């Protein structure tokens, strides 16, 4: 999608039927340039909510740095009360909303002190309402209470036990144990709720239990662990809670069950798995054994469209919340 020579492409309205889903693509005039962003994204909302079949429910969040605004919406976390927590990698903060998108509070500034961030990524909330944030640029995990009060943190830059090179995904199991996927060091590490190291697994490669470019991580009701491994491997891998490999699925492409930069992942109450397929501008839904069920999404700023979808979380009613980072990775000129 990146091209050193910007070009304008005029594309018509196209309706594509794939499997059980109809995807409507309505493009305006797009111009792609390398490492550029467009500040005008009128009509884009950064947080979107759908039902479990991909039907749009609501959205919120515009571009900016004020309450309810984002520059780079990334991680999403949900608590038992239905509150939504969103990390902003370029505003260096976490924002808290109710389930309808009403702003409640925020915390964080740029830095390396407690409660500060450098590129906060994924978020997860445990059964006690504690919030864990993957603080990518500081090579650590930070833990907060539900109002953003700092509790503890762990991690330093490195590849040893309890160290990280680029912590990206974070998840918790039924016992409150914390799992972290490291994008720059292809391992998953497991900790107790306060950051004490328990175990780890993974190495670089394409074999069973190996990773190339780890993104997000999720845990199901049986404490099985799912990780998205983007780019070269383009797949989802499933493990038990101790890191024993169970299965995997996916390959690079744009067909059902294929991925082009798979990112966020979560599991609904029936064990179905939802995956953000970022560069295919869609969400894919799979059965517990990895069988493709449906997909939704296309490129654009509409209610059921995406620019750079990143994370995904599912609430107790199986509604799906998705973060869209806008155009932070490329220039997009469009009438949204």
Coordinates of C-alpha atoms in Angstrom, one line a residue:
X1 CA 0.0 0.0 0.0
X2 CA 3.0 2.3 0.4
X3 CA 4.4 4.0 -2.6
X4 CA 7.1 6.6 -2.8
X5 CA 5.3 8.2 -5.7
X6 CA 1.8 9.3 -4.6
X7 CA -0.9 8.4 -7.0
X8 CA -4.6 9.1 -7.1
X9 CA -6.9 6.1 -7.7
X10 CA -10.5 6.5 -8.5
X11 CA -12.5 3.4 -7.7
X12 CA -16.2 2.7 -8.1
X13 CA -18.7 1.4 -5.6
X14 CA -18.2 -2.4 -5.5
X15 CA -20.4 -4.9 -3.7
X16 CA -18.5 -8.1 -2.9
X17 CA -20.2 -11.3 -1.7
X18 CA -17.9 -13.6 0.2
X19 CA -19.1 -16.7 2.0
X20 CA -22.1 -15.6 4.3
X21 CA -21.2 -11.9 4.4
X22 CA -21.9 -9.1 2.0
X23 CA -19.2 -6.4 2.1
X24 CA -19.9 -3.0 0.6
X25 CA -16.9 -1.0 -0.5
X26 CA -17.5 2.7 -1.2
X27 CA -14.2 4.4 -2.1
X28 CA -13.7 8.1 -2.6
X29 CA -10.3 9.4 -4.0
X30 CA -7.4 7.9 -2.2
X31 CA -3.8 9.1 -2.3
X32 CA -1.1 7.0 -0.6
X33 CA 2.3 8.3 0.4
X34 CA 5.0 7.0 2.5
X35 CA 5.0 7.8 6.3
X36 CA 2.4 10.6 5.9
X37 CA -0.9 11.3 7.7
X38 CA -3.8 13.4 6.8
X39 CA -5.3 15.4 9.7
X40 CA -8.7 15.6 8.0
X41 CA -10.7 12.4 8.8
X42 CA -14.2 13.9 9.1
X43 CA -16.7 11.2 9.7
X44 CA -14.3 8.6 11.1
X45 CA -15.0 7.2 14.6
X46 CA -12.1 5.5 16.2
X47 CA -14.1 3.1 18.4
X48 CA -16.9 0.9 16.8
X49 CA -19.3 -1.6 18.4
X50 CA -20.9 -4.4 16.5
X51 CA -23.1 -7.4 17.4
X52 CA -21.6 -10.9 17.1
X53 CA -22.7 -11.1 13.4
X54 CA -21.1 -7.9 12.4
X55 CA -24.2 -5.6 12.6
X56 CA -23.1 -2.1 13.4
X57 CA -24.4 -0.8 16.8
X58 CA -22.6 2.5 17.6
X59 CA -19.3 4.4 17.4
X60 CA -17.5 7.3 19.0
X61 CA -14.2 9.1 19.1
X62 CA -12.8 11.8 16.7
X63 CA -9.3 12.9 15.9
X64 CA -7.6 15.1 18.5
X65 CA -6.2 15.1 22.1
X66 CA -9.2 16.1 24.2
X67 CA -11.6 13.8 26.1
X68 CA -13.1 11.2 23.8
X69 CA -10.6 12.0 21.0
X70 CA -7.7 10.0 19.7
X71 CA -4.5 10.3 17.6
X72 CA -3.7 6.5 17.6
X73 CA -6.4 4.5 19.3
X74 CA -5.0 1.0 19.9
X75 CA -5.8 -1.3 22.8
X76 CA -9.3 -2.0 24.1
X77 CA -10.2 -3.4 27.5
X78 CA -13.6 -4.1 29.0
X79 CA -14.6 -4.5 32.7
X80 CA -17.5 -6.5 34.2
X81 CA -19.6 -3.3 34.4
X82 CA -19.3 -2.8 30.6
X83 CA -16.9 0.1 30.8
X84 CA -14.5 0.5 27.9
X85 CA -10.8 1.4 28.3
X86 CA -8.8 2.6 25.3
X87 CA -5.1 3.2 24.9
X88 CA -3.8 6.0 22.7
X89 CA -0.3 5.3 21.5
X90 CA 0.4 8.9 20.4
X91 CA -1.5 10.8 23.2
X92 CA 0.3 8.5 25.8
X93 CA -2.8 7.9 27.8
X94 CA -5.7 5.6 28.7
X95 CA -9.3 6.8 28.4
X96 CA -12.3 5.2 30.2
X97 CA -15.8 5.3 28.7
X98 CA -19.2 3.8 29.6
X99 CA -20.6 1.2 27.2
X100 CA -22.2 3.9 25.1
X101 CA -19.0 5.9 24.6
X102 CA -19.6 8.5 27.3
X103 CA -16.2 9.7 28.6
X104 CA -15.5 9.0 32.3
X105 CA -11.9 9.7 33.0
X106 CA -8.3 9.4 31.6
X107 CA -4.8 9.1 32.8
X108 CA -1.2 9.1 31.5
X109 CA 1.4 11.4 30.1
X110 CA 4.5 10.8 28.0
X111 CA 7.4 9.4 30.1
X112 CA 8.9 6.5 32.0
X113 CA 7.6 7.1 35.5
X114 CA 4.7 5.2 37.2
X115 CA 1.5 5.9 35.2
X116 CA 3.4 7.3 32.3
X117 CA 3.7 5.7 28.8
X118 CA 5.7 5.5 25.7
X119 CA 3.4 3.9 23.1
X120 CA 0.8 2.1 25.2
X121 CA -0.6 -0.9 23.3
X122 CA -2.9 -3.7 24.4
X123 CA -5.1 -3.5 27.6
X124 CA -6.9 -6.2 29.6
X125 CA -9.0 -6.0 32.7
X126 CA -9.1 -8.8 35.3
X127 CA -12.1 -10.0 37.3
X128 CA -11.2 -7.6 40.1
X129 CA -11.3 -4.6 37.8
X130 CA -7.5 -4.2 37.7
X131 CA -6.2 -2.9 34.4
X132 CA -3.0 -4.1 32.7
X133 CA -1.4 -2.1 30.0
X134 CA 1.4 -3.2 27.7
X135 CA 3.8 -0.2 27.8
X136 CA 5.6 -1.0 24.6
X137 CA 8.2 1.8 24.5
X138 CA 9.1 1.3 28.2
X139 CA 9.4 -2.5 27.9
X140 CA 7.1 -3.1 30.8
X141 CA 3.6 -4.0 32.0
X142 CA 1.8 -1.5 34.2
X143 CA -1.1 -2.4 36.5
X144 CA -3.8 0.1 37.7
X145 CA -7.0 0.1 39.6
X146 CA -10.3 0.9 37.7
X147 CA -9.8 4.6 38.2
X148 CA -6.3 4.7 36.9
X149 CA -4.4 4.7 40.2
X150 CA -1.0 3.1 39.7
X151 CA -0.5 -0.2 41.5
X152 CA 2.7 -1.8 40.2
X153 CA 4.7 -2.5 37.1
X154 CA 7.3 -5.1 35.9
X155 CA 9.7 -5.6 33.1
X156 CA 12.8 -4.1 31.6
X157 CA 14.4 -4.2 28.2
X158 CA 15.9 -7.6 27.4
X159 CA 15.2 -11.2 26.5
X160 CA 15.5 -12.8 30.0
X161 CA 12.7 -14.0 32.3
X162 CA 10.4 -11.0 33.0
X163 CA 12.1 -8.8 30.4
X164 CA 10.6 -7.5 27.2
X165 CA 11.9 -6.1 23.9
X166 CA 8.4 -5.0 22.7
X167 CA 5.5 -6.1 24.9
X168 CA 2.4 -5.9 22.7
X169 CA -0.4 -8.2 23.8
X170 CA -1.7 -8.8 27.3
X171 CA -4.4 -11.2 28.6
X172 CA -5.5 -12.7 31.9
X173 CA -6.9 -16.2 32.7
X174 CA -9.5 -17.3 35.2
X175 CA -6.9 -17.3 38.0
X176 CA -5.7 -13.8 37.3
X177 CA -2.5 -14.9 35.7
X178 CA -1.2 -12.5 33.1
X179 CA 0.1 -13.5 29.6
X180 CA 2.3 -11.2 27.5
X181 CA 3.2 -11.5 23.9
X182 CA 6.5 -9.8 22.9
X183 CA 6.6 -8.5 19.3
X184 CA 10.3 -8.0 19.1
X185 CA 11.2 -11.2 21.0
X186 CA 9.0 -14.1 19.8
X187 CA 8.0 -15.5 23.1
X188 CA 4.9 -15.6 25.3
X189 CA 5.5 -15.1 29.0
X190 CA 3.1 -16.0 31.9
X191 CA 3.1 -14.2 35.2
X192 CA 1.0 -14.1 38.4
X193 CA -1.2 -11.1 39.0
X194 CA 1.6 -9.1 40.5
X195 CA 4.2 -9.8 37.8
X196 CA 6.0 -12.8 39.3
X197 CA 7.4 -14.9 36.4
X198 CA 5.8 -18.4 36.0
X199 CA 6.8 -19.8 32.6
X200 CA 7.4 -18.9 28.9
X201 CA 7.3 -20.5 25.5
X202 CA 8.1 -19.8 21.9
X203 CA 11.1 -19.2 19.6
X204 CA 11.5 -17.6 16.2
X205 CA 10.3 -19.7 13.2
X206 CA 7.3 -21.1 11.4
X207 CA 7.0 -24.5 13.2
X208 CA 4.5 -25.5 15.8
X209 CA 4.8 -23.2 18.8
X210 CA 7.1 -20.8 17.0
X211 CA 6.5 -17.1 16.1
X212 CA 7.8 -14.4 13.8
X213 CA 5.8 -11.3 14.5
X214 CA 3.6 -11.6 17.6
X215 CA 0.7 -9.3 18.0
X216 CA -2.2 -9.9 20.4
X217 CA -3.1 -12.5 22.8
X218 CA -6.4 -13.8 24.4
X219 CA -7.6 -16.5 26.8
X220 CA -10.8 -18.5 26.6
X221 CA -13.0 -19.8 29.4
X222 CA -10.9 -23.0 29.6
X223 CA -7.7 -20.9 29.9
X224 CA -6.5 -21.8 26.5
X225 CA -4.2 -19.2 25.0
X226 CA -4.6 -17.8 21.5
X227 CA -2.0 -15.5 19.8
X228 CA -1.9 -13.7 16.5
X229 CA 1.3 -14.1 14.6
X230 CA 1.3 -11.6 11.8
X231 CA 3.3 -11.0 8.6
X232 CA 5.3 -14.0 7.5
X233 CA 3.3 -16.6 9.5
X234 CA -0.1 -14.9 9.2
X235 CA -1.8 -17.3 11.5
X236 CA -3.5 -17.9 14.9
X237 CA -1.9 -20.4 17.3
X238 CA -3.7 -22.0 20.2
X239 CA -1.9 -23.4 23.4
X240 CA -3.0 -24.6 26.8
X241 CA -2.2 -22.4 29.8
X242 CA 1.3 -23.9 30.2
X243 CA 2.3 -23.3 26.6
X244 CA 1.6 -26.7 25.1
X245 CA 0.7 -26.3 21.4
X246 CA -2.8 -27.4 20.4
X247 CA -3.5 -26.1 16.9
X248 CA -3.1 -23.2 14.5
X249 CA -4.8 -21.9 11.4
X250 CA -4.3 -19.2 8.7
X251 CA -2.0 -18.3 5.9
X252 CA -1.1 -15.1 4.1
X253 CA -3.8 -13.9 1.7
X254 CA -7.2 -12.3 1.5
X255 CA -9.5 -15.3 1.3
X256 CA -11.7 -16.7 4.2
X257 CA -9.4 -17.8 7.0
X258 CA -6.4 -16.0 5.5
X259 CA -4.8 -12.9 7.0
X260 CA -2.8 -9.8 6.0
X261 CA -1.5 -8.5 9.3
X262 CA -3.7 -10.2 11.9
X263 CA -3.8 -8.2 15.1
X264 CA -6.5 -8.1 17.8
X265 CA -8.1 -11.3 19.0
X266 CA -10.8 -12.3 21.5
X267 CA -13.3 -15.1 22.3
X268 CA -17.1 -14.9 22.8
X269 CA -19.2 -16.8 25.3
X270 CA -19.6 -19.7 22.9
X271 CA -15.9 -20.1 22.3
X272 CA -16.0 -18.4 18.8
X273 CA -12.8 -16.5 17.9
X274 CA -12.8 -13.1 16.4
X275 CA -9.6 -11.7 14.7
X276 CA -8.8 -8.2 13.4
X277 CA -7.4 -8.7 9.9
X278 CA -5.8 -5.3 9.6
X279 CA -4.6 -5.0 6.1
X280 CA -7.6 -6.8 4.7
X281 CA -9.8 -4.2 6.4
X282 CA -12.1 -6.7 8.0
X283 CA -13.0 -8.8 11.1
X284 CA -13.1 -12.6 10.8
X285 CA -15.1 -14.9 13.0
X286 CA -14.1 -18.6 13.5
X287 CA -15.6 -21.5 15.4
X288 CA -13.7 -22.9 18.4
X289 CA -11.7 -25.3 16.1
X290 CA -10.7 -22.5 13.7
X291 CA -13.4 -23.1 11.0
X292 CA -14.3 -19.9 9.2
X293 CA -17.8 -18.6 10.0
X294 CA -18.1 -15.1 8.6
X295 CA -16.4 -11.7 8.0
X296 CA -17.3 -8.1 7.8
X297 CA -15.6 -4.8 6.9
X298 CA -14.1 -2.9 4.0
X299 CA -11.8 0.1 3.5
X300 CA -13.2 3.4 4.4
X301 CA -14.6 5.7 7.1
X302 CA -18.2 4.4 7.2
X303 CA -19.9 2.8 10.2
X304 CA -18.9 -0.8 9.1
X305 CA -15.6 0.2 7.5
X306 CA -12.0 0.4 8.7
X307 CA -8.7 2.2 8.0
X308 CA -6.3 0.6 10.4
X309 CA -8.3 -1.6 12.8
X310 CA -6.1 -2.8 15.6
X311 CA -7.6 -4.3 18.7
X312 CA -10.9 -6.1 19.6
X313 CA -12.7 -7.0 22.8
X314 CA -16.0 -8.8 23.3
X315 CA -18.4 -8.0 26.2
X316 CA -20.7 -10.3 28.2
X317 CA -23.5 -9.9 25.5
X318 CA -21.0 -10.9 22.8
X319 CA -20.9 -7.4 21.4
X320 CA -17.6 -6.6 19.6
X321 CA -15.7 -3.4 20.3
X322 CA -13.0 -2.5 17.7
X323 CA -10.3 0.2 17.7
X324 CA -9.4 1.9 14.5
X325 CA -6.1 3.9 14.4
X326 CA -7.1 6.0 11.5
X327 CA -4.4 6.8 9.0
X328 CA -1.3 6.7 11.2
X329 CA 0.6 4.4 8.9
X330 CA -0.1 6.0 5.5
X331 CA -1.6 9.0 3.9
X332 CA -5.2 8.7 3.0
X333 CA -7.1 11.5 1.3
X334 CA -10.8 10.8 1.3
X335 CA -14.1 12.4 1.9
X336 CA -15.2 10.4 4.9

